[in-house]
PDB file of C-alpha atoms in Angstrom:
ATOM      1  CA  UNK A   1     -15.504   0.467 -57.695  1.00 49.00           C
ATOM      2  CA  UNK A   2     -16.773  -2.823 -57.879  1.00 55.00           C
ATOM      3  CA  UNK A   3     -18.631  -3.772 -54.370  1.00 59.00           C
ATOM      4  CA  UNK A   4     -16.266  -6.549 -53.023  1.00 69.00           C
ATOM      5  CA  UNK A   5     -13.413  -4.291 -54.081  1.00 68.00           C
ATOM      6  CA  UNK A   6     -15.317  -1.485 -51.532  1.00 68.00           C
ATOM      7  CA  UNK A   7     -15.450  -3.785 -49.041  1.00 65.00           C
ATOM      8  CA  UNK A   8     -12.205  -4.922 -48.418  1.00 58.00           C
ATOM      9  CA  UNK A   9     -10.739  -1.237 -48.741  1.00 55.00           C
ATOM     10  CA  UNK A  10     -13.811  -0.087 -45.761  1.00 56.00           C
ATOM     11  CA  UNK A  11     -12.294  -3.355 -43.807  1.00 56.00           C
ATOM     12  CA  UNK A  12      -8.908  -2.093 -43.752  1.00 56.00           C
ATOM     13  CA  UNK A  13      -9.886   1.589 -43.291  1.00 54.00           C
ATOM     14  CA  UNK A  14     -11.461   0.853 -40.293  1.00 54.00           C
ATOM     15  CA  UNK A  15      -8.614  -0.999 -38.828  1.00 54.00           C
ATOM     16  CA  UNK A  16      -6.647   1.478 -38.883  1.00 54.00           C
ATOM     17  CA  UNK A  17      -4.501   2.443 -35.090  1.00 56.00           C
ATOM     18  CA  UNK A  18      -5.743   6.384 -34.083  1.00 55.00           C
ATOM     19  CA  UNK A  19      -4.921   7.391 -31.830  1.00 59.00           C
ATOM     20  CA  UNK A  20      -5.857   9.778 -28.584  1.00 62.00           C
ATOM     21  CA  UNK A  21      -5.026  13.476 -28.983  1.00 61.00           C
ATOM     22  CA  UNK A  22      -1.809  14.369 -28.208  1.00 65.00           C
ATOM     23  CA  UNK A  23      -1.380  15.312 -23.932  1.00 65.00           C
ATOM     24  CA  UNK A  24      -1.029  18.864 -22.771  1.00 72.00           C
ATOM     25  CA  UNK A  25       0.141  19.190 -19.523  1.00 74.00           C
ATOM     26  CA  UNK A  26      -1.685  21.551 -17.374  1.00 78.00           C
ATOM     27  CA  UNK A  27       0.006  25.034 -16.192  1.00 77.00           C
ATOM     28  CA  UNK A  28      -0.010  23.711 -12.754  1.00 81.00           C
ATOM     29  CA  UNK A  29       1.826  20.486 -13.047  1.00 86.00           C
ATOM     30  CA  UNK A  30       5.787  21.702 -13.099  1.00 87.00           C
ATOM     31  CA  UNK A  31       4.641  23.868 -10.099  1.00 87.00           C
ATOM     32  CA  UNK A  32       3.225  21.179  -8.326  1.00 88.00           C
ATOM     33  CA  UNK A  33       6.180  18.555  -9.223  1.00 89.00           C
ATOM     34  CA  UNK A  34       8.572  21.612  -7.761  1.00 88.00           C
ATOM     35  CA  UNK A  35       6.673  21.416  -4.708  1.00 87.00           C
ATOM     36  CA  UNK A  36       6.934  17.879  -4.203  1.00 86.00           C
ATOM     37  CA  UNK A  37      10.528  17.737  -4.536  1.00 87.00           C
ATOM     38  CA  UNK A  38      10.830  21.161  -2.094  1.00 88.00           C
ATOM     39  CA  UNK A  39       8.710  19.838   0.048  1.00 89.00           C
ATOM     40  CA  UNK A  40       6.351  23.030   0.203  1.00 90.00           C
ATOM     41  CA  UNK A  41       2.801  22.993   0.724  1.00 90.00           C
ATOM     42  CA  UNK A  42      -0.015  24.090  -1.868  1.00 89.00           C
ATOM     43  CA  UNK A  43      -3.563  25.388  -1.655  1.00 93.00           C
ATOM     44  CA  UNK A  44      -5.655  24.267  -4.727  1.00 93.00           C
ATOM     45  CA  UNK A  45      -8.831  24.779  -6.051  1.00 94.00           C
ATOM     46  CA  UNK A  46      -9.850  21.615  -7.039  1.00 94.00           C
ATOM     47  CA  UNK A  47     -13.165  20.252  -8.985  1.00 94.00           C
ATOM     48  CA  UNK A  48     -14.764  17.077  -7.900  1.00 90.00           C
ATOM     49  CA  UNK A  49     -16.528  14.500 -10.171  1.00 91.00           C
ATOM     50  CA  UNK A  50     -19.742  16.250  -9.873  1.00 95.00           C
ATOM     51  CA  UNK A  51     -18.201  19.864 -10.708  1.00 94.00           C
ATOM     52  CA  UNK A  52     -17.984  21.171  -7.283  1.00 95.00           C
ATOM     53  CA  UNK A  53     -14.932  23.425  -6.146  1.00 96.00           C
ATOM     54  CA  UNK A  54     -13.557  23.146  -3.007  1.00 94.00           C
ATOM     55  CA  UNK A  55     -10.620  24.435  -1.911  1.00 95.00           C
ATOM     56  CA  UNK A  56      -7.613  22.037  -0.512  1.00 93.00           C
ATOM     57  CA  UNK A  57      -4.435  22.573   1.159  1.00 92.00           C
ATOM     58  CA  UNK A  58      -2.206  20.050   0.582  1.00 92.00           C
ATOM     59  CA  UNK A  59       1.308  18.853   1.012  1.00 91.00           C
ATOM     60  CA  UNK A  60       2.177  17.251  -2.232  1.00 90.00           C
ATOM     61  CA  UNK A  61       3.769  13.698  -2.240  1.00 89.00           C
ATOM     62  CA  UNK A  62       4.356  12.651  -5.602  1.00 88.00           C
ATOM     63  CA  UNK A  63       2.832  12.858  -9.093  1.00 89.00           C
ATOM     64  CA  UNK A  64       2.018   9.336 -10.644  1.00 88.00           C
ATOM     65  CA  UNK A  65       0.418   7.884 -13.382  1.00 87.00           C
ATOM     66  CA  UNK A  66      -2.831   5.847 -13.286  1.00 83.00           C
ATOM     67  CA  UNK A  67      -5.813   4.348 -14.970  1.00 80.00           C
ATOM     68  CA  UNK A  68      -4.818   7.000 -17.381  1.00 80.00           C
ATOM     69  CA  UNK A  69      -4.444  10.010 -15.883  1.00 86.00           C
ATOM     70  CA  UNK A  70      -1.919  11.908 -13.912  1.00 89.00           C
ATOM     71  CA  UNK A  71      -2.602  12.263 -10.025  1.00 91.00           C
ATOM     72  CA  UNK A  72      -0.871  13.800  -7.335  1.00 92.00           C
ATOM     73  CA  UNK A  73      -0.431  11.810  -3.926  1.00 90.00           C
ATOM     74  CA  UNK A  74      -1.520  14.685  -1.036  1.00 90.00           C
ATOM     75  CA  UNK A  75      -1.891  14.595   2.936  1.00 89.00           C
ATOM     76  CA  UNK A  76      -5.019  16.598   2.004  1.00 89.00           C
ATOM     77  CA  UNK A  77      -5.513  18.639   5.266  1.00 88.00           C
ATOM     78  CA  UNK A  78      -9.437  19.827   4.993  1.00 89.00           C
ATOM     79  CA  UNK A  79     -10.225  15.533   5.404  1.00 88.00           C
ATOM     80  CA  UNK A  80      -7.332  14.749   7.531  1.00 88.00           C
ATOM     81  CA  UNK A  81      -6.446  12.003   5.249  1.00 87.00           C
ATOM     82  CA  UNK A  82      -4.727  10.559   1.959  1.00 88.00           C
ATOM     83  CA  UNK A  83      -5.740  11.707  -0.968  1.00 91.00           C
ATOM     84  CA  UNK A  84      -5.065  11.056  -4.944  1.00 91.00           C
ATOM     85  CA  UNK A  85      -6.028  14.303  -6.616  1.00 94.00           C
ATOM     86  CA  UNK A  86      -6.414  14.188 -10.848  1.00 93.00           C
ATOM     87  CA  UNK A  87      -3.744  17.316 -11.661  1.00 92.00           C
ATOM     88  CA  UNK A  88      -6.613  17.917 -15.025  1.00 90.00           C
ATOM     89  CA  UNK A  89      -9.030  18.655 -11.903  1.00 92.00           C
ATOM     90  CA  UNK A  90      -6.820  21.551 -10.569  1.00 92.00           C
ATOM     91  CA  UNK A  91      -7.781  24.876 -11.171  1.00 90.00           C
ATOM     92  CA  UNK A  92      -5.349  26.784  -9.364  1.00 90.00           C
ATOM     93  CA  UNK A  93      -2.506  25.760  -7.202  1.00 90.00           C
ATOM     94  CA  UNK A  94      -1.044  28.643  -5.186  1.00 90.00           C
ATOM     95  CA  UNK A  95       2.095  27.939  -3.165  1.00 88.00           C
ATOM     96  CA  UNK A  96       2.072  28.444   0.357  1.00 87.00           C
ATOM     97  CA  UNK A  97       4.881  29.725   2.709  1.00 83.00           C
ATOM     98  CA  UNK A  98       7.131  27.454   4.243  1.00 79.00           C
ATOM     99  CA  UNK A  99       8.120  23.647   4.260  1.00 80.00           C
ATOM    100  CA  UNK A 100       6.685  20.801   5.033  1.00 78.00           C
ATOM    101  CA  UNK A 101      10.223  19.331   5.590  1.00 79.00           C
ATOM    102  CA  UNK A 102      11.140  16.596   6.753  1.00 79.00           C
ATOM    103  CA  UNK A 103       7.937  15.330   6.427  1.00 75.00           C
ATOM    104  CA  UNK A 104       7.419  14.053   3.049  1.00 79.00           C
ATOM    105  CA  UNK A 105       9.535  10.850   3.499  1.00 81.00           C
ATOM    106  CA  UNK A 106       6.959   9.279   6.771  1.00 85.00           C
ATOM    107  CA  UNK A 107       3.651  10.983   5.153  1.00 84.00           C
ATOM    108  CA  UNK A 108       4.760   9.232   1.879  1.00 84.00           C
ATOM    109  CA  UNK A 109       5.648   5.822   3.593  1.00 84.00           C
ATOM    110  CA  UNK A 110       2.211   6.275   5.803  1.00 85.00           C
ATOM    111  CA  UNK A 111       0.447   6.819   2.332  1.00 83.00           C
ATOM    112  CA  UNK A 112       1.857   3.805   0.591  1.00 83.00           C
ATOM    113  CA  UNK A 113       0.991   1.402   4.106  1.00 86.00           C
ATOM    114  CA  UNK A 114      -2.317   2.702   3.537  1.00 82.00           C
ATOM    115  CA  UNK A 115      -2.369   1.754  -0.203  1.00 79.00           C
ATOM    116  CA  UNK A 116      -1.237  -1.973   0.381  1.00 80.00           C
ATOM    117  CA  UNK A 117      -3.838  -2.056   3.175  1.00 77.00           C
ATOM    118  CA  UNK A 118      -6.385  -1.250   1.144  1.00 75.00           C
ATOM    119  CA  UNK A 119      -5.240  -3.266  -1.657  1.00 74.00           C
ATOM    120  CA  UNK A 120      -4.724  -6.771   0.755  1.00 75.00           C
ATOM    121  CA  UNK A 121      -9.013  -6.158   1.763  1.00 66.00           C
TER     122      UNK A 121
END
């Protein structure tokens, strides 16, 4: 093949869209998007950025999408505060007995105050 000919064919090669591998959702994420709509706590074991486990119990909020990756919005209950939690961070998610009922609605609202306070700093 003559060189310029091999050029032009590595040029649009290499342009080419490919994209990311396909998303599996993990195990625990129709159990925890149950739990948000049931309003029913969860206890997780959940991995931090550096690889530690800890164990969370949480009231589940919602499930969003952002910068990529699903999350789920938690009153996390070890840090008394809001948390986002990456659902691929999960390892377990055991149900807990009982409802958190009616609380989702003002823990949700509380969350989201938070968020635009944050955001307006």
């Amino acid at each position: 093949m003559p060189g310029d000919r091999e050029d032009h064919l590595f040029h649009a090669v290499s342009k080419v869209y490919r994209p990311d591998a396909r998303y599996t959702p993990p195990p625990s994420l129709g159990a925890i998007r149950r739990a948000c709509w049931r309003e029913e706590a969860f206890t997780i074991d959940y991995t931090d950025e550096h690889g530690s486990v800890t164990q969370r119990s949480i009231p589940p909020l919602a499930i969003v999408y952002t910068e990529g990756r699903l999350v789920v919005l938690a009153w996390c209950r070890l840090c008394a505060a809001s948390r986002m939690f990456r659902i691929d961070r999960i390892v377990e998610a055991r149900r807990q007995s009982g409802s958190f009922r009616p609380g989702r609605a003002s823990l949700l609202r509380a969350y989201l105050e938070a968020l635009e306070i944050a955001d307006a700093a």
